[in-house]
Backbone as a printed PyTorch tensor [residue, N CA C, xyz], in Angstrom:
tensor([[[  0.8290,  -1.1570,   0.0390],
         [ -0.0220,   0.0080,  -0.0580],
         [  0.9560,   1.1790,  -0.0230]],

        [[  0.5200,   2.1480,  -0.9390],
         [  1.3640,   3.2830,  -0.9700],
         [  1.0670,   4.3550,   0.1520]],

        [[  1.9830,   4.7430,   0.8620],
         [  1.8840,   5.6880,   2.0240],
         [  1.2300,   6.8460,   1.7860]],

        [[  1.4410,   7.4470,   0.4270],
         [  0.8880,   8.6080,   0.0510],
         [ -0.2520,   8.5800,  -0.7340]],

        [[ -0.9660,   7.5180,  -0.6540],
         [ -2.3320,   7.3580,  -1.3390],
         [ -3.3300,   8.0550,  -0.6070]],

        [[ -4.4360,   8.3930,  -1.3340],
         [ -5.4930,   9.1750,  -0.7930],
         [ -6.2890,   8.3460,   0.3350]],

        [[ -6.4180,   7.1040,   0.0730],
         [ -6.9230,   6.1330,   1.0780],
         [ -6.3030,   6.2590,   2.4830]],

        [[ -4.9160,   6.3570,   2.5730],
         [ -4.3230,   6.3510,   3.7140],
         [ -4.6210,   7.7210,   4.4890]],

        [[ -4.6620,   8.7610,   3.6650],
         [ -4.9100,  10.1240,   4.2650],
         [ -6.3560,  10.2090,   4.8030]],

        [[ -7.2840,   9.5920,   4.1230],
         [ -8.6480,   9.5460,   4.5080],
         [ -8.9300,   8.7440,   5.8020]],

        [[ -8.1160,   7.6350,   5.9460],
         [ -8.2570,   6.7080,   7.0450],
         [ -7.5790,   7.4590,   8.1610]],

        [[ -6.5000,   8.0900,   7.9660],
         [ -5.8220,   8.8780,   9.0680],
         [ -6.7870,   9.9330,   9.6430]],

        [[ -7.3840,  10.7180,   8.6930],
         [ -8.2880,  11.7630,   8.9870],
         [ -9.3780,  11.3140,   9.7170]],

        [[-10.0020,  10.0570,   9.3780],
         [-10.9710,   9.2320,  10.3640],
         [-10.4890,   9.1140,  11.7420]],

        [[ -9.2970,   8.4280,  11.7460],
         [ -8.7940,   8.1110,  12.8810],
         [ -8.6120,   9.2860,  13.8870]],

        [[ -8.1080,  10.4130,  13.3830],
         [ -7.7690,  11.6780,  13.9830],
         [ -9.2650,  12.2530,  14.6220]],

        [[-10.1950,  12.0890,  13.7040],
         [-11.4460,  12.6220,  14.1890],
         [-12.0740,  11.9130,  15.3620]],

        [[-11.6970,  10.4420,  15.3980],
         [-12.3140,   9.5020,  16.4140],
         [-11.5260,   9.8480,  17.6320]],

        [[-10.2680,  10.0590,  17.4690],
         [ -9.5240,  10.3780,  18.8720],
         [ -9.9470,  11.6380,  19.3950]],

        [[-10.1020,  12.6980,  18.6080],
         [-10.6910,  13.9750,  19.0690],
         [-12.1500,  13.8160,  19.7570]],

        [[-12.9160,  13.0970,  19.1290],
         [-14.2100,  12.7180,  19.6910],
         [-14.1100,  12.1420,  21.0680]],

        [[-13.1600,  11.2550,  21.1800],
         [-12.8670,  10.4680,  22.4670],
         [-12.4920,  11.4170,  23.4710]],

        [[-11.5140,  12.3270,  23.0890],
         [-11.0600,  13.3370,  24.0040],
         [-12.1370,  14.1860,  24.4860]],

        [[-12.8560,  14.6180,  23.7660],
         [-14.1020,  15.5120,  23.8890],
         [-15.0310,  14.7100,  24.9840]],

        [[-15.3480,  13.4620,  24.7380],
         [-16.0870,  12.7130,  25.6230],
         [-15.5550,  12.7800,  26.9940]],

        [[-14.2220,  12.3360,  27.0010],
         [-13.5150,  12.2270,  28.2850],
         [-13.5790,  13.6070,  29.0830]],

        [[-13.4450,  14.5250,  28.4600],
         [-13.3250,  15.9250,  29.1380],
         [-14.6810,  16.1940,  29.6420]],

        [[-15.6190,  15.7050,  29.0530],
         [-17.1800,  16.0790,  29.5640],
         [-17.5910,  15.1590,  30.6700]],

        [[-16.8620,  14.1220,  30.7650],
         [-17.3730,  13.0510,  31.9330],
         [-17.5220,  13.7260,  33.2390]],

        [[-18.6730,  13.5490,  34.0030],
         [-18.6530,  14.0550,  35.2870],
         [-17.6350,  13.5550,  36.2190]],

        [[-16.9840,  14.3220,  37.1080],
         [-16.1550,  13.9810,  38.0270],
         [-14.5310,  13.8660,  37.4580]],

        [[-14.4290,  14.1700,  36.2650],
         [-13.0650,  14.3330,  35.4880],
         [-12.2020,  15.2940,  36.2230]],

        [[-12.7860,  16.3500,  36.7480],
         [-11.8910,  17.3370,  37.3540],
         [-11.6860,  17.1530,  38.7540]],

        [[-12.1750,  16.0220,  39.2630],
         [-11.8460,  15.6580,  40.5850],
         [-10.7000,  14.7000,  40.7810]],

        [[ -9.8710,  14.9590,  41.8830],
         [ -8.7610,  13.9770,  42.1090],
         [ -9.3970,  12.5390,  42.5640]],

        [[ -8.5790,  11.5520,  42.4070],
         [ -8.8940,  10.1780,  42.8020],
         [ -9.4230,  10.2090,  44.2220]],

        [[ -8.7870,  10.9140,  45.1270],
         [ -9.0670,  10.9920,  46.4580],
         [-10.2960,  11.5820,  46.7720]],

        [[-10.6710,  12.7160,  45.9800],
         [-12.0400,  13.3240,  46.0130],
         [-13.0680,  12.4600,  45.6930]],

        [[-12.7320,  11.6360,  44.6330],
         [-13.8700,  10.6840,  44.1490],
         [-14.0970,   9.5150,  45.0580]],

        [[-13.1530,   9.1510,  45.7170],
         [-13.1230,   8.1330,  46.7880],
         [-13.9240,   8.6240,  47.9860]],

        [[-13.7510,   9.7690,  48.2370],
         [-14.4760,  10.4760,  49.3880],
         [-16.1070,  10.5610,  49.0370]],

        [[-16.3850,  11.0280,  47.7600],
         [-17.6610,  11.2190,  47.2830],
         [-18.3240,   9.8730,  47.1570]],

        [[-17.6180,   8.6930,  46.8540],
         [-17.9870,   7.4880,  46.7400],
         [-18.4770,   7.0130,  48.1980]],

        [[-17.5930,   7.2080,  49.1710],
         [-18.0220,   6.7120,  50.4830],
         [-19.1810,   7.4870,  51.0630]],

        [[-19.2730,   8.7440,  50.7250],
         [-20.3880,   9.5200,  51.2130],
         [-21.7070,   9.1500,  50.5430]],

        [[-21.6250,   8.6980,  49.3180],
         [-22.8820,   8.1360,  48.5790],
         [-23.2830,   6.8570,  49.1760]],

        [[-22.2430,   5.9140,  49.3820],
         [-22.5700,   4.5790,  49.9590],
         [-23.2530,   4.7340,  51.2590]],

        [[-22.7180,   5.7790,  52.0910],
         [-23.3710,   5.9410,  53.4650],
         [-24.7440,   6.5060,  53.2270]],

        [[-25.0040,   7.2060,  52.4300],
         [-26.3130,   7.6110,  52.1280],
         [-27.2160,   6.5570,  51.6130]],

        [[-26.8690,   5.5710,  50.8430],
         [-27.6020,   4.5260,  50.4470],
         [-27.8450,   3.6740,  51.5460]],

        [[-26.8120,   3.3420,  52.5030],
         [-27.0210,   2.4270,  53.5980],
         [-28.0590,   3.0670,  54.5270]],

        [[-27.9790,   4.3480,  54.8380],
         [-29.0600,   5.0240,  55.5750],
         [-30.4180,   5.1300,  55.1160]],

        [[-30.4560,   5.2830,  53.7890],
         [-31.7860,   5.0330,  53.0050],
         [-32.4830,   3.7330,  53.1050]],

        [[-31.5630,   2.8300,  53.0750],
         [-32.0330,   1.3850,  53.0640],
         [-32.4530,   0.8400,  54.4530]],

        [[-31.9350,   1.4940,  55.4250],
         [-32.2350,   1.3580,  56.8320],
         [-33.6580,   1.9290,  57.1500]],

        [[-33.7520,   3.0680,  56.5530],
         [-35.0330,   3.7920,  56.8710],
         [-36.1490,   3.0990,  56.0580]],

        [[-35.8490,   2.5550,  54.9050],
         [-36.8560,   1.7530,  54.1280],
         [-37.2160,   0.6910,  54.9310]],

        [[-36.3540,  -0.1200,  55.3200],
         [-36.5180,  -1.3490,  56.1750],
         [-37.4870,  -1.0060,  57.6100]],

        [[-37.0040,   0.2310,  58.0970],
         [-37.8130,   0.5900,  59.2680],
         [-39.2530,   0.9060,  59.0390]],

        [[-39.4290,   1.5630,  57.7940],
         [-40.7710,   1.9640,  57.3480],
         [-41.5970,   0.7330,  56.8370]],

        [[-40.9950,  -0.1110,  56.1920],
         [-41.6700,  -1.3600,  55.7900],
         [-42.0680,  -2.2480,  57.0190]],

        [[-41.1880,  -2.0530,  58.0640],
         [-41.5800,  -2.9920,  59.3960],
         [-42.7000,  -2.3020,  60.1740]],

        [[-43.0700,  -1.1470,  59.9030],
         [-44.2610,  -0.4680,  60.5720],
         [-45.5350,  -0.8660,  60.1970]],

        [[-45.6300,  -1.4690,  58.9260],
         [-46.7870,  -1.9660,  58.4580],
         [-47.8660,  -0.9280,  58.2770]],

        [[-47.3680,   0.2370,  57.8450],
         [-48.4730,   1.4680,  57.7440],
         [-49.1110,   1.3570,  56.5140]],

        [[-48.5740,   0.4870,  55.4580],
         [-49.0930,   0.4970,  54.2130],
         [-48.5980,  -0.8760,  53.7040]],

        [[-49.6980,  -1.4500,  52.6680],
         [-49.4800,  -2.6690,  52.2490],
         [-48.5900,  -2.5950,  51.1860]],

        [[-47.6110,  -3.5320,  51.1560],
         [-46.7120,  -3.7740,  49.8970],
         [-47.0700,  -4.8570,  49.3170]],

        [[-47.4020,  -4.7580,  47.8750],
         [-47.8930,  -5.8140,  47.1710],
         [-46.5580,  -6.8940,  47.0920]],

        [[-47.0750,  -8.0440,  47.1380],
         [-45.9310,  -9.3020,  47.2840],
         [-45.6390,  -9.6040,  45.8520]],

        [[-44.3480,  -9.7530,  45.4290],
         [-43.9040, -10.0640,  44.0820],
         [-44.3810, -11.5940,  43.8410]],

        [[-44.8980, -11.9090,  42.8210],
         [-45.3160, -13.2330,  42.4430],
         [-44.1770, -14.0170,  41.8250]]])
């Protein structure tokens, strides 16, 4: 394959466009501007919130103040 052929230049242009698109997607990802330590802290906070909410759900379910339909 000739390195100066039009096909090579077209394929290179496509590859460059895909790389640029990937860079843009990465830079727009949420949390990309946070350090790994900040992300770990946020993850720990969110897990604690989920744990608390699950405990509250279990508490309210045990109060039997409303009927929860049983899954068949």
